[in-house]
mmCIF file of C-alpha atoms and ligand atoms in Angstrom:
data_model
loop_
_atom_site.group_PDB
_atom_site.id
_atom_site.type_symbol
_atom_site.label_atom_id
_atom_site.label_comp_id
_atom_site.label_asym_id
_atom_site.label_seq_id
_atom_site.Cartn_x
_atom_site.Cartn_y
_atom_site.Cartn_z
ATOM 1 C CA MET R 1384 0.220 -0.109 0.240
ATOM 2 C CA ASN R 1385 1.277 3.688 -1.124
ATOM 3 C CA ARG R 1386 -1.195 5.612 0.269
ATOM 4 C CA ILE R 1387 -3.311 5.192 3.729
ATOM 5 C CA THR R 1388 -5.868 7.070 5.455
ATOM 6 C CA ILE R 1389 -5.807 7.259 9.155
ATOM 7 C CA ALA R 1390 -8.784 9.496 10.790
ATOM 8 C CA ASN R 1391 -9.247 11.610 7.408
ATOM 9 C CA LYS R 1392 -5.302 12.496 7.285
ATOM 10 C CA GLN R 1393 -3.491 11.390 4.079
ATOM 11 C CA PHE R 1394 -0.100 9.272 4.568
ATOM 12 C CA GLU R 1395 2.465 8.341 1.591
ATOM 13 C CA ILE R 1396 5.221 5.171 2.391
ATOM 14 C CA PHE R 1397 8.347 6.088 3.654
ATOM 15 C CA LEU R 1398 10.290 3.226 4.914
ATOM 16 C CA ASP R 1399 9.595 -0.210 3.982
ATOM 17 C CA LYS R 1400 9.182 -2.988 6.197
ATOM 18 C CA ASP R 1401 12.479 -4.637 4.453
ATOM 19 C CA MET R 1402 14.407 -1.212 4.727
ATOM 20 C CA ILE R 1403 13.711 -0.773 8.862
ATOM 21 C CA GLN R 1404 14.410 -4.734 9.493
ATOM 22 C CA LYS R 1405 17.715 -4.363 7.669
ATOM 23 C CA ARG R 1406 18.825 -0.898 8.984
ATOM 24 C CA ILE R 1407 17.506 -2.879 12.350
ATOM 25 C CA ARG R 1408 19.830 -6.218 11.988
ATOM 26 C CA LEU R 1409 23.005 -3.590 11.435
ATOM 27 C CA LEU R 1410 22.275 -1.362 14.650
ATOM 28 C CA GLY R 1411 22.367 -5.051 16.390
ATOM 29 C CA VAL R 1412 25.399 -5.850 14.871
ATOM 30 C CA GLN R 1413 26.956 -2.390 16.468
ATOM 31 C CA LEU R 1414 25.423 -2.915 19.852
ATOM 32 C CA ASN R 1415 26.741 -6.955 19.809
ATOM 33 C CA VAL R 1416 30.028 -5.349 19.120
ATOM 34 C CA ASP R 1417 30.050 -2.286 21.593
ATOM 35 C CA TYR R 1418 28.765 -3.873 24.619
ATOM 36 C CA GLU R 1419 30.502 -7.623 24.171
ATOM 37 C CA GLY R 1420 31.317 -8.814 27.845
ATOM 38 C CA LYS R 1421 28.643 -6.197 29.313
ATOM 39 C CA ARG R 1422 25.225 -6.672 30.854
ATOM 40 C CA PRO R 1423 22.853 -3.735 29.687
ATOM 41 C CA LEU R 1424 19.704 -2.682 31.037
ATOM 42 C CA ILE R 1425 17.721 -1.877 27.721
ATOM 43 C CA VAL R 1426 14.972 0.528 28.792
ATOM 44 C CA GLY R 1427 12.124 0.810 25.773
ATOM 45 C CA VAL R 1428 10.126 4.279 26.212
ATOM 46 C CA LEU R 1429 6.399 3.362 25.358
ATOM 47 C CA ASN R 1430 4.165 3.177 23.234
ATOM 48 C CA GLY R 1431 6.091 4.169 20.383
ATOM 49 C CA SER R 1432 9.031 1.864 20.705
ATOM 50 C CA PHE R 1433 7.353 -1.444 21.303
ATOM 51 C CA LEU R 1434 7.710 -2.927 17.893
ATOM 52 C CA PHE R 1435 11.293 -1.559 17.225
ATOM 53 C CA MET R 1436 12.166 -2.798 20.911
ATOM 54 C CA ALA R 1437 11.042 -6.037 20.046
ATOM 55 C CA ASP R 1438 13.056 -6.532 16.638
ATOM 56 C CA LEU R 1439 16.234 -4.759 18.162
ATOM 57 C CA VAL R 1440 16.814 -7.244 21.377
ATOM 58 C CA LYS R 1441 15.734 -10.612 18.766
ATOM 59 C CA GLU R 1442 19.349 -9.154 17.017
ATOM 60 C CA LEU R 1443 21.259 -9.041 20.229
ATOM 61 C CA ASN R 1444 23.189 -11.971 21.462
ATOM 62 C CA ILE R 1445 24.565 -10.661 24.548
ATOM 63 C CA ASN R 1446 23.575 -10.683 28.079
ATOM 64 C CA CYS R 1447 20.860 -7.807 28.341
ATOM 65 C CA GLU R 1448 17.943 -7.016 30.523
ATOM 66 C CA ILE R 1449 14.791 -5.377 29.275
ATOM 67 C CA ALA R 1450 12.548 -2.944 30.758
ATOM 68 C CA PHE R 1451 10.175 -0.418 29.754
ATOM 69 C CA MET R 1452 8.879 3.240 30.619
ATOM 70 C CA ARG R 1453 6.474 5.448 30.013
ATOM 71 C CA LEU R 1454 5.483 8.965 29.182
ATOM 72 C CA GLN R 1455 3.719 11.524 26.734
ATOM 73 C CA SER R 1456 4.778 14.746 25.316
ATOM 74 C CA TYR R 1457 2.302 14.890 22.066
ATOM 75 C CA GLU R 1458 -1.181 15.240 21.440
ATOM 76 C CA GLY R 1459 -1.998 14.893 17.285
ATOM 77 C CA THR R 1460 0.725 16.041 15.129
ATOM 78 C CA LYS R 1461 2.021 18.890 17.684
ATOM 79 C CA THR R 1462 4.268 18.494 20.626
ATOM 80 C CA THR R 1463 2.741 20.408 23.513
ATOM 81 C CA GLY R 1464 6.279 21.396 24.990
ATOM 82 C CA LYS R 1465 5.328 19.617 28.162
ATOM 83 C CA ILE R 1466 6.239 16.082 29.532
ATOM 84 C CA LYS R 1467 4.397 14.202 31.706
ATOM 85 C CA GLU R 1468 5.569 11.777 34.540
ATOM 86 C CA LEU R 1469 8.194 8.904 33.604
ATOM 87 C CA ILE R 1470 6.365 5.654 34.859
ATOM 88 C CA GLY R 1471 7.919 2.549 35.468
ATOM 89 C CA LEU R 1472 11.869 3.686 35.505
ATOM 90 C CA PRO R 1473 13.828 0.581 37.206
ATOM 91 C CA GLU R 1474 15.194 1.185 40.280
ATOM 92 C CA ASN R 1475 18.439 0.533 40.904
ATOM 93 C CA ILE R 1476 20.245 1.300 37.737
ATOM 94 C CA LYS R 1477 23.359 2.961 39.643
ATOM 95 C CA GLY R 1478 26.688 1.385 37.770
ATOM 96 C CA ARG R 1479 24.512 -0.075 35.221
ATOM 97 C CA ASP R 1480 25.321 0.022 31.523
ATOM 98 C CA ILE R 1481 21.863 1.645 30.088
ATOM 99 C CA ILE R 1482 20.441 1.304 26.544
ATOM 100 C CA ILE R 1483 17.343 3.947 26.438
ATOM 101 C CA VAL R 1484 15.213 2.471 22.853
ATOM 102 C CA GLU R 1485 13.432 5.168 21.414
ATOM 103 C CA ASP R 1486 10.946 5.700 18.333
ATOM 104 C CA ILE R 1487 11.756 9.211 17.189
ATOM 105 C CA VAL R 1488 13.677 12.024 18.369
ATOM 106 C CA ASP R 1489 12.189 15.381 17.275
ATOM 107 C CA THR R 1490 13.055 18.584 19.445
ATOM 108 C CA GLY R 1491 14.632 16.251 22.091
ATOM 109 C CA LEU R 1492 13.002 17.562 24.576
ATOM 110 C CA THR R 1493 11.256 13.819 25.981
ATOM 111 C CA ILE R 1494 14.816 12.315 25.648
ATOM 112 C CA SER R 1495 16.943 15.051 27.454
ATOM 113 C CA HIS R 1496 13.637 14.795 30.196
ATOM 114 C CA ILE R 1497 14.454 10.974 30.450
ATOM 115 C CA LEU R 1498 18.400 11.541 29.983
ATOM 116 C CA LYS R 1499 18.112 13.800 32.839
ATOM 117 C CA THR R 1500 15.854 11.842 35.180
ATOM 118 C CA ILE R 1501 18.069 8.197 34.637
ATOM 119 C CA ARG R 1502 21.676 10.677 35.069
ATOM 120 C CA GLU R 1503 20.111 11.684 38.933
ATOM 121 C CA GLN R 1504 20.512 7.703 39.500
ATOM 122 C CA GLN R 1505 24.268 7.629 38.707
ATOM 123 C CA PRO R 1506 24.542 4.621 35.772
ATOM 124 C CA SER R 1507 27.641 3.380 34.587
ATOM 125 C CA SER R 1508 26.992 4.617 31.138
ATOM 126 C CA VAL R 1509 23.797 5.566 29.321
ATOM 127 C CA THR R 1510 23.345 5.952 25.697
ATOM 128 C CA VAL R 1511 20.184 6.647 23.352
ATOM 129 C CA CYS R 1512 19.362 3.976 20.432
ATOM 130 C CA SER R 1513 16.721 5.691 18.265
ATOM 131 C CA LEU R 1514 14.894 4.423 15.086
ATOM 132 C CA LEU R 1515 14.547 8.123 13.900
ATOM 133 C CA LEU R 1516 15.648 11.198 14.009
ATOM 134 C CA LYS R 1517 14.546 14.198 12.611
ATOM 135 C CA PRO R 1518 17.667 16.649 13.028
ATOM 136 C CA MET R 1519 15.898 19.358 11.527
ATOM 137 C CA ALA R 1520 13.655 19.710 14.396
ATOM 138 C CA LEU R 1521 16.147 18.886 17.093
ATOM 139 C CA LYS R 1522 16.075 22.041 19.834
ATOM 140 C CA HIS R 1523 17.933 20.347 22.702
ATOM 141 C CA GLU R 1524 21.290 18.768 22.376
ATOM 142 C CA VAL R 1525 21.566 14.930 22.922
ATOM 143 C CA PRO R 1526 25.041 14.177 23.446
ATOM 144 C CA GLU R 1527 24.221 10.419 24.277
ATOM 145 C CA LEU R 1528 22.390 9.494 20.968
ATOM 146 C CA GLY R 1529 24.789 6.912 20.516
ATOM 147 C CA TYR R 1530 22.609 4.819 17.608
ATOM 148 C CA VAL R 1531 20.248 6.689 14.859
ATOM 149 C CA GLY R 1532 18.298 4.165 12.981
ATOM 150 C CA PHE R 1533 17.499 6.499 10.247
ATOM 151 C CA GLU R 1534 17.432 10.727 9.731
ATOM 152 C CA ILE R 1535 14.529 11.889 8.767
ATOM 153 C CA PRO R 1536 13.069 15.627 7.654
ATOM 154 C CA ASP R 1537 10.514 17.106 9.703
ATOM 155 C CA ASP R 1538 7.369 15.335 8.395
ATOM 156 C CA PHE R 1539 4.993 13.768 10.568
ATOM 157 C CA VAL R 1540 4.986 10.351 10.092
ATOM 158 C CA VAL R 1541 3.146 7.344 11.366
ATOM 159 C CA GLY R 1542 3.234 3.167 11.185
ATOM 160 C CA TYR R 1543 5.790 0.686 13.137
ATOM 161 C CA GLY R 1544 5.057 1.820 16.689
ATOM 162 C CA LEU R 1545 4.101 5.439 16.025
ATOM 163 C CA ASP R 1546 0.701 6.543 15.923
ATOM 164 C CA TYR R 1547 -1.340 9.196 14.770
ATOM 165 C CA ASP R 1548 -4.045 10.034 17.181
ATOM 166 C CA GLY R 1549 -4.108 6.357 18.848
ATOM 167 C CA LEU R 1550 -3.793 4.854 15.304
ATOM 168 C CA GLY R 1551 -1.601 3.004 13.145
ATOM 169 C CA ARG R 1552 1.197 1.873 15.069
ATOM 170 C CA ASN R 1553 0.446 -2.039 14.116
ATOM 171 C CA SER R 1554 2.132 -1.379 10.784
ATOM 172 C CA ASN R 1555 4.890 -2.628 9.142
ATOM 173 C CA ASP R 1556 5.980 0.150 6.913
ATOM 174 C CA ILE R 1557 6.298 3.548 8.562
ATOM 175 C CA TYR R 1558 4.059 6.551 6.295
ATOM 176 C CA LYS R 1559 4.417 10.046 6.329
ATOM 177 C CA ALA R 1560 2.122 12.688 6.171
ATOM 178 C CA VAL R 1561 1.062 14.467 2.786
HETATM 179 P P1 LIG L 2560 9.942 15.207 21.434
HETATM 180 O O1 LIG L 2560 10.225 15.770 22.794
HETATM 181 O O2 LIG L 2560 11.890 15.107 20.621
HETATM 182 O O3 LIG L 2560 9.783 16.726 20.510
HETATM 183 O O4 LIG L 2560 9.296 14.247 20.577
HETATM 184 C C1 LIG L 2560 9.677 12.655 20.972
HETATM 185 C C2 LIG L 2560 8.358 11.893 20.801
HETATM 186 O O5 LIG L 2560 7.206 12.464 20.170
HETATM 187 C C3 LIG L 2560 8.082 11.022 20.514
HETATM 188 O O6 LIG L 2560 8.362 9.688 21.222
HETATM 189 C C4 LIG L 2560 6.544 10.338 19.738
HETATM 190 O O7 LIG L 2560 6.311 9.694 20.517
HETATM 191 C C5 LIG L 2560 6.383 12.000 19.371
HETATM 192 N N1 LIG L 2560 6.722 11.939 18.009
HETATM 193 C C6 LIG L 2560 7.535 13.119 17.609
HETATM 194 N N2 LIG L 2560 7.789 13.390 16.278
HETATM 195 C C7 LIG L 2560 6.692 12.464 15.794
HETATM 196 C C8 LIG L 2560 5.914 11.664 14.327
HETATM 197 O O8 LIG L 2560 6.327 12.143 13.325
HETATM 198 N N3 LIG L 2560 5.195 10.733 14.135
HETATM 199 C C9 LIG L 2560 4.802 10.513 15.772
HETATM 200 N N4 LIG L 2560 3.607 9.455 15.460
HETATM 201 N N5 LIG L 2560 5.000 10.966 17.131
HETATM 202 C C10 LIG L 2560 5.822 11.896 17.170
#
């Protein structure tokens, strides 16, 4: 399907399933090398990262632990600029190697907030692995952004975990608004 409609909004295909899976395999290879001999705690940021997180960890052959946390900064297609509270950040991350898995970094506000909270708990290291990054939209520097699947233009995207007003997360492909 090249075009889809979600809640009266039109989207066109942007990154197909094969491109996404190929890129994830490469990210997995990188993480396997970088974390060899370690035991990272991989923290997925819900809801958007759930498919990416599942596919990414299947590529890992290192010892790793999995956790999820949740927050929200979006309503419709516009960032609210406000961050809601973090839920479910694992306790006892002091001294751990943390890999935060995100669906997308847009302005960087959300991930900066997560990083600030995590840094307060003194992990040994913290890095961010985001499937998508919108470099043109970035307003907050994120030096911890160690792994990025795709750099994309400042368009609204949906699919593969990302929603438009709650819909579209179950698509294998990523679409952009037309
Ligand atoms: P930031 O705080 O970096 O501006 O926004 C990050 C969060 O906003 C992401 O985790 C995601 O939930 C949402 N977001 C940003 N850009 C998009 C987009 O193009 N599509 C969708 N569906 N969500 C987005």
